Amino acid sequence: MLLQNPTKQAAVTTADKVFEQLQFAIVEGEMAAGSKISEPELAKHYQISRSTLREALNRLEKCHLIERKPNVGSRVVNCTIEGLLELYITREALEGMACRQAALNMTDEEIAHMQDMLTQHAGDKALQDGVAYYQEKGDLDFHYKVILGSHNKQLIELICGQLYHLIRMYRCQFGMNSPRASRAFDEHSRIIQAIADRDGELAEMLMRRHIAASRKNIENKIAKEMAQKEQNKIQLIKS
Amino acid sequence: MLLQNPTKQAAVTTADKVFEQLQFAIVEGEMAAGSKISEPELAKHYQISRSTLREALNRLEKCHLIERKPNVGSRVVNCTIEGLLELYITREALEGMACRQAALNMTDEEIAHMQDMLTQHAGDKALQDGVAYYQEKGDLDFHYKVILGSHNKQLIELICGQLYHLIRMYRCQFGMNSPRASRAFDEHSRIIQAIADRDGELAEMLMRRHIAASRKNIENKIAKEMAQKEQNKIQLIKS
DNA sequence: TTAAGTATAATTGTCGACAATTTTTAATTT
DNA sequence: AAATTAAAAATTGTCGACAATTATACTTAA
C-alpha cells in the first residue's frame, strides 16, 4: 500500500534504503511491536555492516518507531491504547494549527487543486460505494495537502516527518479502516470551504473536531473489542 | 546558564557527552549559525573517532540543531526571522494543548507545587526588580512544569526533547531577554488558576495567548532593530 | 530448592581504514 | 578572460575489528 509521505526525497545512501525497508516492516507489523532488535542479526539479514544499520536505526528513532537504551539496545515501539490517544491529542494540536496556517498561507492555486481532488474523490466514492478507497488514500492525500499548505516547515517536518509514521503504524496494527468514510468526506469539504474563505479560526476548529471525532471513533471500537474479549472469556469459562 | 531540559537522563556514553557539549556550543552561538561542520575537524577537537562524532551529530539532527545532506555534510541550523515565527506558531499549538491536558491530568500535588513555585518567584521578583531572573529561569521552570503536567509522553518528548533546544538557541542568538517579565508573571498566574480550576479550554486559550504575545513582542523588537539599522544606514550616507 | 555470586557468552559502543562521492584546483579550449 | 573539462584533494559513507558493558549460565552456599 506504500502511501509514503510526500516530503521526503529519494533515498540515496544504503542506510536510507535500509531505513525505508525497516520502516515498512515496522509499520506493517512484520517486525512485532515491542520486540527486541538484534543489531548483528539485522545487519546480517540486510547484508550490511553494523555501522550502516545503526545509521538506519537512528532514523527510525527520529520518527519514534524504535526506542533505544544506552548499552542495552533497541526495541520496536509498543502500540498501546494510551499511546494511541496521546498521539491523536498531539495530532489534533499540530494539524489543527497547520490547518489554520493553511487558511492563511495557501495559494489560490493550491486551494483550487485541493478542491479538484475532493471532487474527484467524490466521484470515486460514488463509483465504488466509497468506503475502502477513500479511507486510505483519499484521507491521507487530503491531510497531507492541508499540512503542506501551512507553508510552515516546522509543522510539516513534525507532522509528516515524524508523527505520521506512527499514525500509519497504529492504523495497521489496530486494523483501523473505520466506517467513517462518508462522514469524513463531508468534514473534509467543510474544512476546505473554511480554508477557501481564509477563515483560519474556523478551519482550525473544524480540523480539530475532525481528528477528535476520529479519535473517539477508535476509542469506541477498542472499547467494543475489549467487551467482546471479555465476553469470549466468560464463554470459555462456562464451557 | 545551563537550564537543561528536565526530561533527559544523565549522559552515559561518550557520544552523549559530546552531544551535550555540541548542543551547548550551538545554542550559545560558539558554533556560528549556518556554518559548515567538518567531521574530521570536530572529531579531532573532541579527541574521538568519527563514528562517535556522527552518533552525536545524529542526536543534534534529532532536535533540529543541525541539518544534514547526504554525501555533502552537516550545517548548523540557520536562525531566520521566518524560522523563529514558524517555531513560535508550532510552540503555540503544542504548548497550548499541553496546557489543556495539564488542566485535566495534573495531580493536586503537582498543582500545589506549581503554585508554591510561582509564589516564590513573586518574592524573588519583588526582591530584585525582577526582570532578568524571572525572565530566564522562572519562565522556563513554569513552562516545563506545565508541559510535564500534561502527562502526555508524546507532547513532552516533542516540546522538551526537540522544540525547546531551538527556542533556547533563538533566545541566545537574538538576545531575547524581553521586558515582559511582570506581564508574563501575571499571565502565568492566570494560567495556573485555570489549571487549578480544571478548566482545560481556558487553560489552553490563555497559554496560546501568552505565547502569541511573546511572539508579537519579538516581532516588534525585530521590526525596531530593522528600523534602527535603516536609520544608521541613512546617517552613514549623509556624513 | 532458592538465592547470591561468579564466569562465560553475547551485545553494544568505539575505533581506524578503505570506498564512494563531492568539492576544489588546474588545465584546456573558445 | 570566461567557460568547460579533467585531475587532485578532501569529505562523507561503509566496513570489519576491538573494547566496554550487559545478559546468560553455571556454581556454590544458605
XYZ file of C-alpha atoms (C1' of nucleotides) in Angstrom:
538
model
C 0.000 0.000 0.000
C 3.039 2.245 0.339
C 1.474 5.669 0.878
C 4.807 7.291 1.535
C 4.906 10.758 2.971
C 5.246 13.468 0.352
C 8.080 15.463 1.917
C 10.959 13.026 1.762
C 13.402 12.862 -1.102
C 14.671 9.727 -2.810
C 16.930 7.581 -0.681
C 20.465 7.766 -1.988
C 22.569 6.120 0.674
C 22.218 2.453 1.595
C 21.419 3.422 5.174
C 18.459 5.346 3.754
C 17.232 2.352 1.791
C 17.505 0.024 4.754
C 15.743 2.641 6.845
C 12.831 2.609 4.429
C 12.622 -1.148 4.443
C 12.741 -1.287 8.215
C 10.186 1.474 8.470
C 7.880 -0.503 6.236
C 8.492 -3.696 8.194
C 7.693 -1.999 11.483
C 4.645 -0.095 10.276
C 3.182 -3.215 8.638
C 3.886 -5.291 11.714
C 6.380 -7.674 10.115
C 8.604 -6.733 12.993
C 6.438 -7.215 16.031
C 5.694 -4.192 18.175
C 7.710 -4.249 21.360
C 10.193 -6.817 20.069
C 13.899 -6.526 20.694
C 16.171 -5.587 17.809
C 19.410 -7.505 17.398
C 21.943 -5.399 15.547
C 24.158 -8.294 14.368
C 21.134 -10.269 13.222
C 19.518 -7.419 11.302
C 22.813 -6.372 9.763
C 23.328 -9.908 8.507
C 19.767 -10.063 7.185
C 20.179 -6.917 5.100
C 23.780 -7.788 4.249
C 25.205 -4.548 5.570
C 27.650 -3.627 8.295
C 26.517 -2.736 11.780
C 27.582 0.886 11.309
C 25.213 1.269 8.400
C 22.450 -0.468 10.261
C 22.935 1.820 13.240
C 22.632 4.792 10.946
C 19.281 3.411 9.796
C 18.255 2.774 13.401
C 18.984 6.393 14.226
C 16.451 7.492 11.618
C 13.887 5.055 12.969
C 14.431 6.538 16.382
C 13.954 10.009 14.940
C 10.404 9.156 13.896
C 9.728 7.300 17.151
C 9.362 3.874 15.571
C 12.019 2.374 17.849
C 13.349 3.214 21.302
C 16.964 2.917 22.357
C 18.534 2.454 25.744
C 22.271 3.057 26.060
C 24.292 -0.130 26.403
C 21.139 -2.203 26.193
C 19.725 -1.882 22.704
C 16.695 -1.013 20.646
C 13.109 -2.195 20.724
C 10.303 -1.657 18.282
C 7.940 0.813 19.841
C 4.933 -0.613 21.662
C 1.410 0.108 20.479
C -0.733 0.818 23.488
C -4.136 2.397 23.756
C -2.696 5.178 25.891
C -0.035 5.796 23.267
C -2.659 5.994 20.565
C -4.719 8.528 22.456
C -1.647 10.622 23.255
C -0.713 10.507 19.603
C -4.110 11.709 18.476
C -4.144 14.522 21.000
C -0.790 15.699 19.700
C -2.033 15.324 16.176
C -5.099 17.379 16.969
C -2.927 20.235 18.224
C -0.453 20.179 15.344
C -2.792 19.531 12.466
C -5.321 21.980 13.837
C -2.702 24.695 13.753
C -1.460 23.549 10.350
C -4.998 23.917 9.065
C -5.254 27.440 10.467
C -1.988 28.356 8.790
C -3.146 26.732 5.557
C -6.143 29.040 5.553
C -3.767 31.980 5.845
C -0.942 30.832 3.590
C -2.202 28.544 0.850
C -2.135 29.987 -2.638
C -5.351 30.170 -4.609
C -3.906 27.567 -6.979
C -3.261 25.162 -4.129
C -6.785 25.611 -2.848
C -8.254 25.055 -6.302
C -6.171 21.940 -6.672
C -7.380 20.596 -3.366
C -10.998 21.258 -4.320
C -10.460 19.364 -7.558
C -9.024 16.476 -5.636
C -12.031 16.326 -3.386
C -14.415 16.416 -6.355
C -12.536 13.546 -7.909
C -12.675 11.594 -4.669
C -16.390 12.236 -4.588
C -16.613 10.516 -7.958
C -14.515 7.584 -6.811
C -16.579 7.389 -3.717
C -19.869 7.205 -5.594
C -18.387 4.703 -8.006
C -17.311 2.094 -5.532
C -19.592 2.586 -2.542
C -16.614 4.557 -1.357
C -15.506 3.080 1.870
C -12.166 1.369 1.489
C -10.514 3.618 -1.037
C -11.451 6.914 0.416
C -10.466 5.865 3.847
C -6.918 5.071 2.881
C -5.572 7.130 0.069
C -8.077 9.932 -0.078
C -7.882 10.684 3.590
C -4.098 10.816 3.634
C -3.974 12.892 0.456
C -6.280 15.425 1.971
C -4.414 15.700 5.231
C -1.019 15.932 3.540
C -2.249 18.717 1.279
C -3.502 20.728 4.234
C -0.282 20.222 6.172
C 1.904 21.215 3.240
C -0.462 24.126 2.651
C 0.508 25.578 6.011
C 3.838 26.545 4.396
C 5.350 26.073 7.844
C 8.487 23.922 7.670
C 8.470 23.223 11.365
C 4.904 21.914 11.329
C 5.454 19.966 8.121
C 8.568 18.287 9.460
C 6.975 17.372 12.784
C 3.745 16.007 11.335
C 4.856 14.391 8.075
C 8.391 13.514 9.087
C 7.621 12.099 12.491
C 4.038 11.810 13.640
C 2.552 10.215 10.547
C 4.858 7.223 10.604
C 3.478 6.356 13.996
C -0.075 7.040 12.908
C 0.298 4.672 9.978
C 1.748 2.089 12.312
C -1.211 2.311 14.668
C -3.584 2.155 11.721
C -2.025 -1.074 10.533
C -1.589 -2.713 13.896
C -5.033 -1.933 15.196
C -6.644 -2.587 11.817
C -8.287 0.794 11.621
C -10.271 1.130 8.428
C -13.117 2.658 10.296
C -16.522 3.179 8.699
C -16.414 6.942 8.849
C -15.759 7.399 5.162
C -18.806 9.377 4.121
C -18.848 11.482 7.252
C -15.131 12.153 6.922
C -15.742 13.233 3.359
C -18.267 15.832 4.455
C -15.926 17.068 7.147
C -13.155 17.386 4.611
C -15.247 19.504 2.284
C -16.259 21.821 5.121
C -12.629 22.251 6.069
C -11.689 23.113 2.513
C -14.519 25.619 2.444
C -13.157 27.325 5.547
C -9.687 27.423 4.016
C -11.075 28.860 0.787
C -12.841 31.522 2.869
C -9.490 32.273 4.524
C -11.142 31.670 7.873
C -8.222 30.338 9.911
C -10.086 30.159 13.187
C -12.894 28.041 11.768
C -10.507 25.907 9.744
C -8.552 25.026 12.875
C -11.679 24.271 14.852
C -13.108 22.003 12.132
C -9.854 20.127 11.718
C -9.591 19.595 15.455
C -13.119 18.276 15.603
C -12.438 16.063 12.616
C -9.427 14.478 14.324
C -11.142 14.317 17.692
C -14.068 12.506 16.069
C -11.652 10.042 14.554
C -10.072 9.530 17.948
C -13.400 8.935 19.632
C -14.311 6.502 16.900
C -11.207 4.495 17.682
C -11.864 4.657 21.398
C -15.305 3.206 20.828
C -14.007 0.484 18.583
C -11.402 -0.531 21.118
C -13.937 -0.442 23.923
C -16.159 -2.791 21.925
C -13.279 -5.145 21.226
C -12.442 -5.216 24.901
C -16.040 -6.060 25.742
C -16.005 -8.762 23.074
C -12.867 -10.302 24.522
C -14.376 -10.212 27.968
C -17.446 -11.947 26.582
C -15.310 -14.633 24.967
C -13.508 -15.218 28.204
C -16.758 -15.731 30.078
C -17.965 -18.061 27.314
C -14.764 -20.040 27.620
C -15.061 -20.419 31.362
C -18.671 -21.596 31.084
C -17.850 -24.306 28.554
C 23.391 29.407 32.443
C 22.760 25.753 31.619
C 18.977 25.448 32.093
C 18.951 21.904 30.820
C 15.675 20.329 29.969
C 14.190 18.276 32.783
C 13.354 15.124 30.866
C 16.748 13.850 29.836
C 18.754 11.373 31.845
C 22.439 11.547 32.651
C 24.708 11.021 29.664
C 26.478 7.693 29.958
C 28.090 7.141 26.595
C 30.801 9.396 25.209
C 28.651 10.197 22.203
C 26.085 11.531 24.680
C 28.629 13.754 26.385
C 29.918 15.156 23.119
C 26.327 15.698 22.038
C 25.709 17.814 25.121
C 28.818 19.866 24.555
C 27.956 20.433 20.928
C 24.390 21.286 21.825
C 25.652 23.889 24.267
C 28.112 25.262 21.717
C 25.406 25.621 19.089
C 22.768 27.100 21.362
C 25.207 29.630 22.817
C 26.449 30.553 19.376
C 30.040 29.356 19.836
C 29.447 27.456 16.652
C 28.058 30.040 14.268
C 24.569 29.510 12.921
C 24.630 28.301 9.350
C 28.269 27.271 9.479
C 29.514 24.053 7.932
C 30.509 21.176 10.192
C 33.692 19.305 9.394
C 33.548 15.811 10.805
C 37.313 15.188 10.819
C 37.968 18.549 12.427
C 35.350 18.203 15.146
C 36.364 14.625 15.862
C 39.944 15.752 16.350
C 38.862 18.654 18.551
C 36.929 16.389 20.924
C 39.506 13.607 20.589
C 37.009 10.995 19.492
C 36.569 8.878 16.391
C 34.358 9.972 13.555
C 31.880 7.189 14.289
C 31.291 8.547 17.765
C 31.034 12.070 16.477
C 28.483 11.008 13.881
C 26.430 9.413 16.619
C 26.437 12.774 18.395
C 25.535 14.542 15.148
C 22.547 12.253 14.768
C 21.217 13.450 18.111
C 21.771 17.054 17.129
C 19.815 16.413 13.973
C 17.040 14.873 16.033
C 16.458 18.149 17.862
C 16.839 20.167 14.652
C 20.035 21.926 15.684
C 21.860 20.775 12.576
C 20.799 19.776 9.076
C 22.371 17.024 7.038
C 22.529 16.455 3.316
C 23.582 13.002 2.095
C 27.105 12.924 0.709
C 27.531 16.608 1.424
C 27.591 17.097 5.167
C 26.063 18.913 8.107
C 25.459 22.577 8.807
C 24.428 24.326 11.972
C 20.826 25.383 11.542
C 20.213 28.945 10.388
C 18.352 31.392 12.603
C 15.981 33.380 10.453
C 13.040 35.530 11.397
C 10.720 33.277 9.410
C 12.094 30.270 11.265
C 11.513 31.961 14.574
C 7.909 32.774 13.757
C 7.276 29.256 12.492
C 8.786 27.902 15.685
C 6.554 30.034 17.864
C 3.458 29.058 15.924
C 4.304 25.398 16.436
C 5.033 26.068 20.069
C 1.685 27.793 20.467
C -0.102 24.721 19.150
C 1.825 22.182 21.213
C 2.119 24.040 24.475
C -1.465 25.178 24.253
C -2.587 21.574 24.035
C -0.123 20.556 26.755
C -1.676 23.188 28.998
C -5.168 21.870 28.302
C -4.025 18.359 29.148
C -2.283 19.639 32.263
C -5.586 21.041 33.452
C -7.108 17.598 33.007
C -4.244 15.404 34.184
C -2.102 17.175 36.767
C -2.366 15.833 40.282
C -3.427 18.159 43.079
C 0.092 17.871 44.496
C 1.649 18.962 41.236
C -0.667 21.954 41.053
C 0.098 22.930 44.636
C 3.796 22.658 43.928
C 3.495 24.881 40.907
C 1.557 27.474 42.894
C 4.308 27.441 45.519
C 6.887 27.974 42.833
C 5.040 30.977 41.494
C 4.719 32.484 44.966
C 8.421 32.055 45.463
C 9.125 33.669 42.124
C 6.893 36.548 43.158
C 9.200 37.049 46.142
C 12.306 36.912 44.004
C 10.685 39.289 41.604
C 9.907 41.892 44.256
C 13.373 41.482 45.731
C 15.405 42.256 42.642
C 13.156 44.422 40.480
C 12.530 41.044 38.918
C 13.348 41.361 35.305
C 16.432 39.354 34.475
C 15.941 36.415 36.794
C 12.306 35.790 36.200
C 12.696 36.050 32.512
C 15.230 33.278 32.349
C 14.838 30.622 34.957
C 11.377 31.331 36.252
C 9.817 31.384 32.847
C 11.381 28.098 31.789
C 10.549 26.456 35.134
C 6.930 27.385 34.705
C 6.640 26.178 31.155
C 8.422 22.904 31.872
C 6.105 22.204 34.799
C 3.042 22.716 32.656
C 4.383 20.545 29.856
C 5.309 17.713 32.216
C 1.937 18.184 33.875
C 0.211 17.162 30.657
C 1.311 13.596 31.437
C 1.451 13.094 27.676
C 4.734 11.467 26.658
C 4.315 12.418 23.029
C 3.847 16.095 23.831
C 6.625 16.089 26.414
C 9.078 14.493 24.022
C 8.234 16.836 21.161
C 8.344 20.026 23.195
C 11.104 19.363 25.723
C 13.158 16.952 23.669
C 13.089 18.862 20.421
C 11.427 22.252 20.268
C 12.972 23.822 23.346
C 16.538 23.350 22.161
C 15.725 25.507 19.187
C 13.855 28.010 21.310
C 16.856 28.406 23.606
C 19.057 28.836 20.565
C 16.903 31.612 19.182
C 16.777 33.259 22.605
C 20.554 33.325 22.774
C 21.225 34.323 19.202
C 18.673 37.091 19.034
C 19.419 38.267 22.578
C 15.870 37.907 23.759
C 15.537 38.928 27.379
C 12.461 40.911 26.625
C 10.910 43.301 29.162
C 7.715 41.330 29.561
C 8.637 39.973 32.982
C 5.854 41.428 35.101
C 3.199 40.911 32.474
C 4.395 37.356 31.884
C 4.172 36.756 35.609
C 0.534 37.799 35.672
C -0.199 35.613 32.693
C 1.467 32.681 34.391
C -0.643 33.039 37.497
C -3.854 33.194 35.452
C -2.848 30.033 33.654
C -2.195 28.239 36.917
C -5.578 29.386 38.140
C -7.271 27.870 35.109
C -5.387 24.628 35.634
C -6.354 24.565 39.300
C -9.966 25.086 38.222
C -9.546 22.127 35.867
C -10.695 24.366 33.039
C -8.826 22.863 30.107
C -10.382 25.062 27.473
C -9.466 28.282 29.249
C -6.018 26.990 30.162
C -5.248 26.276 26.528
C -6.542 29.625 25.381
C -4.510 31.536 27.982
C -1.347 29.628 27.183
C -1.790 30.269 23.493
C -2.289 33.974 24.085
C 0.713 34.017 26.387
C 2.944 32.519 23.713
C 1.407 34.593 20.941
C 2.079 37.744 22.985
C 5.670 36.663 23.378
C 5.896 36.109 19.641
C 4.455 39.519 18.853
C 6.844 41.081 21.321
C 9.739 39.566 19.409
C 8.288 40.655 16.082
C 8.118 44.216 17.363
C 11.642 44.103 18.686
C 12.988 42.824 15.414
C 10.996 45.426 13.481
C 12.526 48.144 15.666
C 16.014 46.791 15.127
C 15.444 46.755 11.397
C 14.274 50.369 11.519
C 17.324 51.305 13.594
C 19.654 49.708 11.105
C 17.931 51.565 8.292
C 18.377 54.792 10.229
C 22.073 54.109 10.716
C 22.498 53.472 7.041
C 20.922 56.830 6.159
C 23.093 58.562 8.757
C 26.145 56.960 7.218
C 25.287 58.099 3.731
C 24.701 61.680 4.884
C 28.074 62.032 6.607
C 15.083 -25.566 46.305
C 16.172 -20.909 46.242
C 19.431 -17.056 46.371
C 23.626 -14.996 45.597
C 27.881 -14.748 43.294
C 30.988 -15.753 39.521
C 32.423 -16.965 34.988
C 31.088 -17.115 30.300
C 28.787 -15.543 26.263
C 26.565 -12.116 23.694
C 25.593 -7.365 22.662
C 26.544 -2.559 22.287
C 29.935 1.331 21.873
C 34.126 2.965 19.814
C 37.930 2.896 16.731
C 40.812 3.292 12.435
C 40.907 2.192 7.488
C 39.015 1.894 2.898
C 35.479 3.053 -0.787
C 32.373 6.309 -2.941
C 31.126 10.838 -3.660
C 31.700 15.709 -3.784
C 34.415 19.860 -3.848
C 38.402 22.228 -5.181
C 42.187 23.099 -8.204
C 44.424 23.079 -12.545
C 44.491 22.772 -17.402
C 42.495 23.429 -21.785
C 39.572 25.455 -25.128
C 36.608 29.018 -27.073
C 39.109 36.500 -19.879
C 35.384 33.245 -19.249
C 33.673 28.776 -19.618
C 34.341 23.803 -19.890
C 36.697 19.744 -18.758
C 39.975 16.779 -16.190
C 42.692 15.682 -12.341
C 43.572 16.009 -7.399
C 42.214 16.675 -2.734
C 39.054 16.468 0.768
C 34.855 14.795 2.787
C 31.273 11.560 3.634
C 29.612 6.671 3.708
C 30.691 1.966 4.793
C 33.286 -1.757 6.630
C 35.384 -5.104 9.996
C 37.757 -5.450 14.488
C 38.382 -4.471 19.319
C 36.867 -2.593 23.990
C 33.318 -1.911 27.376
C 29.076 -3.197 29.087
C 25.186 -6.134 29.832
C 22.768 -10.551 29.792
C 23.079 -15.545 30.473
C 24.540 -19.902 32.511
C 26.650 -22.152 35.953
C 28.428 -22.952 40.539
C 28.180 -22.546 45.362
C 26.112 -21.527 49.753
C 22.120 -20.944 52.779
